[in-house]
Amino acid sequence: MASSLASSVFLCPLANPKFPSPSPNPNPNPRRRRKRSSSQSRFSPISACSASSFRNGTPPETECPVPLEQQPVNEYQALSTSFPFSWAAADLQDYCSRLALTGVSFALFVGLPVAAFGTRAVTDPEVDGLRCALGSVFTGLLAVTLAVVRMYLGWAYVGNRLLSATVEYEETGWYDGQIWVKTPEVLARDRLLGSFSVKPLLSRVKLTLVGLAVSLVACVFLFINIENPRNPAEDAGERAVAGVYNDASARSFEPDAFCGEPDLS
């Protein structure tokens, strides 16, 4: 009896290192094991094509025929990092400082020399300086206005493509234009991006354009209403315009004919 018990203990697989020990919790149900294996195979690593599509903003399950550089989300990313469109996407302080620096640079290096050259004929120094200052300010405002208009056109184009349900694209050139209808996932993503990222930028640019337009009109109004002093010596020797009588011009040409007659002017 003792020998049989010892032999049974010796032949037990738990005590013999040559035999592997059974698992403590065996899975008697093969269906559960099959489900687990299928779930593990479902979460396989993402392929290179899928990873590139995620980086480009297109879900891997969406077969988008639009080239990468013509997709609205990629156009938005390219516009937000290009000059000068990235100014509108910056903070309000950086946006205003960049526009002010641009205007001052054009006013000093372009507008001031041109205005100084154009106002040399004015004899009054006060009027001369005022006209020169207004001309330089007008040049700076005009340069900033052109830059802001360019920003508005670019962001409005990208915003329309993001909010639209279709995308117009070209496969190889202008002659083979196509239209792709966005899937619900892509349409929701693009409209969120256009509503919360592009529309605030357009509102900021519109307000800037309104302010610049008012400033330009004020500069033009002041420049026109500045009195240009006339030199009396030049008025005495100017010739009469055909069809218009000028008493001073007539007296300067024929002084003997007006002897003893009162001055009509």
mmCIF file of C-alpha atoms in Angstrom:
data_model
loop_
_atom_site.group_PDB
_atom_site.id
_atom_site.type_symbol
_atom_site.label_atom_id
_atom_site.label_comp_id
_atom_site.label_asym_id
_atom_site.label_seq_id
_atom_site.Cartn_x
_atom_site.Cartn_y
_atom_site.Cartn_z
ATOM 1 C CA MET A 1 0.000 0.000 0.000
ATOM 2 C CA ALA A 2 2.763 2.439 0.868
ATOM 3 C CA SER A 3 4.734 1.472 -2.219
ATOM 4 C CA SER A 4 1.739 2.030 -4.478
ATOM 5 C CA LEU A 5 1.140 5.428 -2.874
ATOM 6 C CA ALA A 6 4.746 6.430 -3.396
ATOM 7 C CA SER A 7 4.653 5.318 -7.004
ATOM 8 C CA SER A 8 1.497 7.305 -7.607
ATOM 9 C CA VAL A 9 3.077 10.402 -6.113
ATOM 10 C CA PHE A 10 6.196 9.939 -8.216
ATOM 11 C CA LEU A 11 4.179 9.533 -11.422
ATOM 12 C CA CYS A 12 2.004 12.585 -10.728
ATOM 13 C CA PRO A 13 2.542 15.251 -13.416
ATOM 14 C CA LEU A 14 2.685 18.028 -10.847
ATOM 15 C CA ALA A 15 5.709 16.464 -9.214
ATOM 16 C CA ASN A 16 7.425 15.345 -12.397
ATOM 17 C CA PRO A 17 9.230 18.276 -14.104
ATOM 18 C CA LYS A 18 9.195 16.528 -17.467
ATOM 19 C CA PHE A 19 5.467 17.025 -17.852
ATOM 20 C CA PRO A 20 4.001 20.542 -18.109
ATOM 21 C CA SER A 21 1.595 21.555 -15.421
ATOM 22 C CA PRO A 22 -1.975 22.087 -16.529
ATOM 23 C CA SER A 23 -3.412 25.598 -16.511
ATOM 24 C CA PRO A 24 -5.181 26.548 -13.291
ATOM 25 C CA ASN A 25 -8.277 27.862 -15.113
ATOM 26 C CA PRO A 26 -8.761 25.844 -18.273
ATOM 27 C CA ASN A 27 -11.269 27.154 -20.772
ATOM 28 C CA PRO A 28 -13.682 24.365 -21.499
ATOM 29 C CA ASN A 29 -15.727 26.451 -23.934
ATOM 30 C CA PRO A 30 -14.072 26.566 -27.415
ATOM 31 C CA ARG A 31 -16.451 29.286 -28.642
ATOM 32 C CA ARG A 32 -15.147 31.769 -26.066
ATOM 33 C CA ARG A 33 -11.615 30.988 -27.107
ATOM 34 C CA ARG A 34 -12.545 31.538 -30.733
ATOM 35 C CA LYS A 35 -14.164 34.901 -29.914
ATOM 36 C CA ARG A 36 -11.077 36.014 -28.028
ATOM 37 C CA SER A 37 -8.828 35.178 -30.939
ATOM 38 C CA SER A 38 -11.079 37.050 -33.350
ATOM 39 C CA SER A 39 -11.078 40.133 -31.110
ATOM 40 C CA GLN A 40 -7.286 40.024 -30.913
ATOM 41 C CA SER A 41 -7.008 39.835 -34.676
ATOM 42 C CA ARG A 42 -9.416 42.736 -35.034
ATOM 43 C CA PHE A 43 -7.034 45.163 -33.283
ATOM 44 C CA SER A 44 -4.190 44.541 -35.664
ATOM 45 C CA PRO A 45 -1.519 47.216 -36.190
ATOM 46 C CA ILE A 46 -2.405 50.036 -38.606
ATOM 47 C CA SER A 47 -0.781 49.722 -41.972
ATOM 48 C CA ALA A 48 1.342 52.421 -43.544
ATOM 49 C CA CYS A 49 -1.464 53.429 -45.889
ATOM 50 C CA SER A 50 -3.895 53.826 -42.997
ATOM 51 C CA ALA A 51 -1.379 55.812 -40.967
ATOM 52 C CA SER A 52 -0.696 58.135 -43.878
ATOM 53 C CA SER A 53 -4.425 58.646 -44.402
ATOM 54 C CA PHE A 54 -4.866 59.534 -40.725
ATOM 55 C CA ARG A 55 -2.019 62.002 -40.912
ATOM 56 C CA ASN A 56 -3.568 63.578 -43.984
ATOM 57 C CA GLY A 57 -6.901 64.000 -42.233
ATOM 58 C CA THR A 58 -8.868 61.313 -44.106
ATOM 59 C CA PRO A 59 -10.208 58.261 -42.268
ATOM 60 C CA PRO A 60 -8.741 54.976 -43.555
ATOM 61 C CA GLU A 61 -12.163 53.544 -44.333
ATOM 62 C CA THR A 62 -13.002 56.460 -46.640
ATOM 63 C CA GLU A 63 -11.953 56.040 -50.247
ATOM 64 C CA CYS A 64 -11.417 59.689 -51.120
ATOM 65 C CA PRO A 65 -10.470 60.265 -54.780
ATOM 66 C CA VAL A 66 -9.457 63.883 -54.140
ATOM 67 C CA PRO A 67 -5.667 64.435 -54.256
ATOM 68 C CA LEU A 68 -4.074 65.220 -50.928
ATOM 69 C CA GLU A 69 -3.132 68.802 -51.808
ATOM 70 C CA GLN A 70 -6.715 69.545 -52.921
ATOM 71 C CA GLN A 71 -8.506 68.174 -49.872
ATOM 72 C CA PRO A 72 -10.087 71.011 -47.845
ATOM 73 C CA VAL A 73 -8.553 69.945 -44.535
ATOM 74 C CA ASN A 74 -5.067 69.893 -46.068
ATOM 75 C CA GLU A 75 -5.690 73.239 -47.732
ATOM 76 C CA TYR A 76 -6.622 74.635 -44.333
ATOM 77 C CA GLN A 77 -3.402 73.322 -42.776
ATOM 78 C CA ALA A 78 -1.306 74.741 -45.607
ATOM 79 C CA LEU A 79 -3.030 78.130 -45.402
ATOM 80 C CA SER A 80 -2.615 78.391 -41.635
ATOM 81 C CA THR A 81 1.184 78.146 -42.003
ATOM 82 C CA SER A 82 1.696 80.329 -45.095
ATOM 83 C CA PHE A 83 2.433 84.046 -45.441
ATOM 84 C CA PRO A 84 0.460 86.284 -44.844
ATOM 85 C CA PHE A 85 -2.565 84.070 -44.131
ATOM 86 C CA SER A 86 -1.090 82.826 -40.859
ATOM 87 C CA TRP A 87 -1.380 86.365 -39.447
ATOM 88 C CA ALA A 88 -5.157 86.048 -39.187
ATOM 89 C CA ALA A 89 -4.809 82.763 -37.273
ATOM 90 C CA ALA A 90 -2.448 84.281 -34.694
ATOM 91 C CA ASP A 91 -3.370 86.031 -31.456
ATOM 92 C CA LEU A 92 -5.056 89.414 -31.617
ATOM 93 C CA GLN A 93 -1.948 91.191 -30.331
ATOM 94 C CA ASP A 94 0.337 89.535 -32.892
ATOM 95 C CA TYR A 95 -2.197 90.170 -35.645
ATOM 96 C CA CYS A 96 -2.441 93.897 -34.902
ATOM 97 C CA SER A 97 1.311 94.308 -34.395
ATOM 98 C CA ARG A 98 2.146 92.669 -37.732
ATOM 99 C CA LEU A 99 -0.350 94.805 -39.606
ATOM 100 C CA ALA A 100 0.938 97.949 -37.894
ATOM 101 C CA LEU A 101 4.548 97.047 -38.685
ATOM 102 C CA THR A 102 3.653 96.489 -42.324
ATOM 103 C CA GLY A 103 1.856 99.826 -42.566
ATOM 104 C CA VAL A 104 4.643 101.789 -40.882
ATOM 105 C CA SER A 105 7.287 100.168 -43.101
ATOM 106 C CA PHE A 106 5.466 101.058 -46.315
ATOM 107 C CA ALA A 107 4.663 104.553 -45.043
ATOM 108 C CA LEU A 108 8.315 105.355 -44.204
ATOM 109 C CA PHE A 109 10.165 103.654 -47.037
ATOM 110 C CA VAL A 110 7.663 104.063 -49.900
ATOM 111 C CA GLY A 111 5.025 106.652 -49.094
ATOM 112 C CA LEU A 112 7.235 109.318 -47.515
ATOM 113 C CA PRO A 113 9.736 109.660 -50.404
ATOM 114 C CA VAL A 114 6.967 109.690 -53.008
ATOM 115 C CA ALA A 115 4.908 112.248 -51.075
ATOM 116 C CA ALA A 116 7.951 114.454 -50.480
ATOM 117 C CA PHE A 117 8.778 114.402 -54.199
ATOM 118 C CA GLY A 118 5.195 115.208 -55.165
ATOM 119 C CA THR A 119 4.745 118.179 -52.808
ATOM 120 C CA ARG A 120 7.887 120.118 -53.720
ATOM 121 C CA ALA A 121 5.889 122.720 -55.693
ATOM 122 C CA VAL A 122 3.946 123.872 -52.630
ATOM 123 C CA THR A 123 5.426 127.028 -51.169
ATOM 124 C CA ASP A 124 3.833 126.912 -47.713
ATOM 125 C CA PRO A 125 5.950 124.686 -45.407
ATOM 126 C CA GLU A 126 2.993 123.880 -43.160
ATOM 127 C CA VAL A 127 0.816 122.713 -46.026
ATOM 128 C CA ASP A 128 3.771 120.904 -47.530
ATOM 129 C CA GLY A 129 4.401 118.899 -44.351
ATOM 130 C CA LEU A 130 0.728 118.078 -43.874
ATOM 131 C CA ARG A 131 0.351 116.829 -47.422
ATOM 132 C CA CYS A 132 3.510 114.768 -47.130
ATOM 133 C CA ALA A 133 2.307 113.169 -43.890
ATOM 134 C CA LEU A 134 -1.114 112.369 -45.310
ATOM 135 C CA GLY A 135 0.428 110.865 -48.437
ATOM 136 C CA SER A 136 2.715 108.571 -46.441
ATOM 137 C CA VAL A 137 -0.125 107.499 -44.144
ATOM 138 C CA PHE A 138 -2.328 106.772 -47.137
ATOM 139 C CA THR A 139 0.399 104.582 -48.672
ATOM 140 C CA GLY A 140 0.785 102.556 -45.469
ATOM 141 C CA LEU A 141 -2.965 102.082 -45.126
ATOM 142 C CA LEU A 142 -3.255 101.027 -48.758
ATOM 143 C CA ALA A 143 -0.527 98.379 -48.362
ATOM 144 C CA VAL A 144 -2.197 96.953 -45.252
ATOM 145 C CA THR A 145 -5.571 96.955 -47.013
ATOM 146 C CA LEU A 146 -4.198 94.923 -49.918
ATOM 147 C CA ALA A 147 -2.673 92.381 -47.519
ATOM 148 C CA VAL A 148 -5.920 92.029 -45.561
ATOM 149 C CA VAL A 149 -7.957 91.644 -48.763
ATOM 150 C CA ARG A 150 -5.605 88.853 -49.829
ATOM 151 C CA MET A 151 -6.080 87.152 -46.470
ATOM 152 C CA TYR A 152 -9.846 87.447 -46.710
ATOM 153 C CA LEU A 153 -9.990 85.912 -50.186
ATOM 154 C CA GLY A 154 -7.832 82.951 -49.171
ATOM 155 C CA TRP A 155 -9.704 82.147 -45.967
ATOM 156 C CA ALA A 156 -13.096 82.619 -47.640
ATOM 157 C CA TYR A 157 -12.123 80.108 -50.346
ATOM 158 C CA VAL A 158 -11.009 77.489 -47.827
ATOM 159 C CA GLY A 159 -14.034 78.124 -45.623
ATOM 160 C CA ASN A 160 -16.430 77.560 -48.505
ATOM 161 C CA ARG A 161 -14.737 74.280 -49.390
ATOM 162 C CA LEU A 162 -14.890 73.109 -45.782
ATOM 163 C CA LEU A 163 -18.562 73.954 -45.346
ATOM 164 C CA SER A 164 -19.663 72.631 -48.722
ATOM 165 C CA ALA A 165 -21.044 69.093 -49.049
ATOM 166 C CA THR A 166 -19.127 68.535 -52.292
ATOM 167 C CA VAL A 167 -15.501 69.026 -53.274
ATOM 168 C CA GLU A 168 -14.434 70.140 -56.718
ATOM 169 C CA TYR A 169 -11.019 68.794 -57.663
ATOM 170 C CA GLU A 170 -8.813 68.182 -60.668
ATOM 171 C CA GLU A 171 -7.200 64.835 -61.288
ATOM 172 C CA THR A 172 -4.335 65.937 -63.516
ATOM 173 C CA GLY A 173 -5.208 69.399 -64.869
ATOM 174 C CA TRP A 174 -7.875 72.015 -65.492
ATOM 175 C CA TYR A 175 -9.504 69.948 -68.233
ATOM 176 C CA ASP A 176 -10.551 66.969 -66.084
ATOM 177 C CA GLY A 177 -12.450 68.555 -63.215
ATOM 178 C CA GLN A 178 -14.450 66.230 -60.987
ATOM 179 C CA ILE A 179 -16.881 66.565 -58.074
ATOM 180 C CA TRP A 180 -16.750 64.320 -55.014
ATOM 181 C CA VAL A 181 -19.620 64.111 -52.511
ATOM 182 C CA LYS A 182 -18.322 64.031 -48.961
ATOM 183 C CA THR A 183 -19.185 61.155 -46.685
ATOM 184 C CA PRO A 184 -21.092 61.979 -43.467
ATOM 185 C CA GLU A 185 -17.932 61.579 -41.353
ATOM 186 C CA VAL A 186 -15.829 63.851 -43.559
ATOM 187 C CA LEU A 187 -18.644 66.406 -43.872
ATOM 188 C CA ALA A 188 -19.096 66.599 -40.098
ATOM 189 C CA ARG A 189 -15.351 67.023 -39.539
ATOM 190 C CA ASP A 190 -14.985 69.711 -42.218
ATOM 191 C CA ARG A 191 -17.998 71.680 -41.050
ATOM 192 C CA LEU A 192 -16.782 71.669 -37.460
ATOM 193 C CA LEU A 193 -13.414 72.950 -38.628
ATOM 194 C CA GLY A 194 -14.979 75.604 -40.832
ATOM 195 C CA SER A 195 -17.480 76.789 -38.206
ATOM 196 C CA PHE A 196 -15.145 77.002 -35.209
ATOM 197 C CA SER A 197 -11.831 77.859 -36.897
ATOM 198 C CA VAL A 198 -12.435 79.695 -40.179
ATOM 199 C CA LYS A 199 -15.528 81.784 -39.419
ATOM 200 C CA PRO A 200 -13.932 83.648 -36.459
ATOM 201 C CA LEU A 201 -10.952 84.499 -38.663
ATOM 202 C CA LEU A 202 -13.235 85.865 -41.371
ATOM 203 C CA SER A 203 -15.084 88.014 -38.837
ATOM 204 C CA ARG A 204 -11.789 89.485 -37.611
ATOM 205 C CA VAL A 205 -10.624 90.210 -41.152
ATOM 206 C CA LYS A 206 -13.964 91.845 -42.058
ATOM 207 C CA LEU A 207 -13.758 94.214 -39.091
ATOM 208 C CA THR A 208 -10.201 95.083 -40.091
ATOM 209 C CA LEU A 209 -11.301 95.871 -43.633
ATOM 210 C CA VAL A 210 -14.068 98.163 -42.391
ATOM 211 C CA GLY A 211 -11.625 100.098 -40.213
ATOM 212 C CA LEU A 212 -9.097 100.410 -43.021
ATOM 213 C CA ALA A 213 -11.756 101.613 -45.459
ATOM 214 C CA VAL A 214 -12.875 104.352 -43.064
ATOM 215 C CA SER A 215 -9.263 105.437 -42.535
ATOM 216 C CA LEU A 216 -8.582 105.604 -46.267
ATOM 217 C CA VAL A 217 -11.674 107.709 -46.913
ATOM 218 C CA ALA A 218 -10.684 110.088 -44.109
ATOM 219 C CA CYS A 219 -7.167 110.483 -45.533
ATOM 220 C CA VAL A 220 -8.492 111.225 -49.013
ATOM 221 C CA PHE A 221 -11.008 113.739 -47.639
ATOM 222 C CA LEU A 222 -8.337 115.601 -45.660
ATOM 223 C CA PHE A 223 -5.904 115.569 -48.570
ATOM 224 C CA ILE A 224 -8.459 117.073 -50.952
ATOM 225 C CA ASN A 225 -9.643 119.774 -48.552
ATOM 226 C CA ILE A 226 -6.184 121.131 -47.812
ATOM 227 C CA GLU A 227 -5.906 124.586 -49.404
ATOM 228 C CA ASN A 228 -3.150 124.882 -51.947
ATOM 229 C CA PRO A 229 -1.745 128.428 -51.700
ATOM 230 C CA ARG A 230 -1.297 130.279 -54.987
ATOM 231 C CA ASN A 231 1.653 132.468 -55.778
ATOM 232 C CA PRO A 232 0.525 136.025 -56.712
ATOM 233 C CA ALA A 233 3.439 136.344 -59.133
ATOM 234 C CA GLU A 234 2.212 133.312 -61.016
ATOM 235 C CA ASP A 235 -1.366 134.627 -61.059
ATOM 236 C CA ALA A 236 -0.238 137.946 -62.556
ATOM 237 C CA GLY A 237 1.425 136.233 -65.515
ATOM 238 C CA GLU A 238 -1.015 133.424 -66.229
ATOM 239 C CA ARG A 239 -2.712 133.324 -69.582
ATOM 240 C CA ALA A 240 -6.463 133.577 -70.014
ATOM 241 C CA VAL A 241 -8.427 130.429 -70.680
ATOM 242 C CA ALA A 242 -10.280 130.371 -73.984
ATOM 243 C CA GLY A 243 -13.898 131.410 -73.491
ATOM 244 C CA VAL A 244 -13.322 132.750 -69.963
ATOM 245 C CA TYR A 245 -12.621 136.420 -69.253
ATOM 246 C CA ASN A 246 -9.923 137.211 -66.746
ATOM 247 C CA ASP A 247 -9.511 140.913 -65.904
ATOM 248 C CA ALA A 248 -6.054 140.519 -64.374
ATOM 249 C CA SER A 249 -4.768 138.647 -67.403
ATOM 250 C CA ALA A 250 -6.233 141.233 -69.783
ATOM 251 C CA ARG A 251 -4.591 144.135 -67.873
ATOM 252 C CA SER A 252 -1.247 142.331 -67.908
ATOM 253 C CA PHE A 253 -1.304 141.928 -71.681
ATOM 254 C CA GLU A 254 -2.814 145.362 -72.624
ATOM 255 C CA PRO A 255 -2.217 147.832 -69.810
ATOM 256 C CA ASP A 256 -2.760 150.897 -72.060
ATOM 257 C CA ALA A 257 -6.277 149.805 -72.980
ATOM 258 C CA PHE A 258 -7.388 149.939 -69.355
ATOM 259 C CA CYS A 259 -6.010 153.379 -68.506
ATOM 260 C CA GLY A 260 -8.539 155.341 -66.490
ATOM 261 C CA GLU A 261 -10.993 152.416 -66.174
ATOM 262 C CA PRO A 262 -11.879 150.928 -62.822
ATOM 263 C CA ASP A 263 -10.764 147.437 -61.931
ATOM 264 C CA LEU A 264 -13.663 145.018 -62.437
ATOM 265 C CA SER A 265 -12.252 142.472 -60.055
#
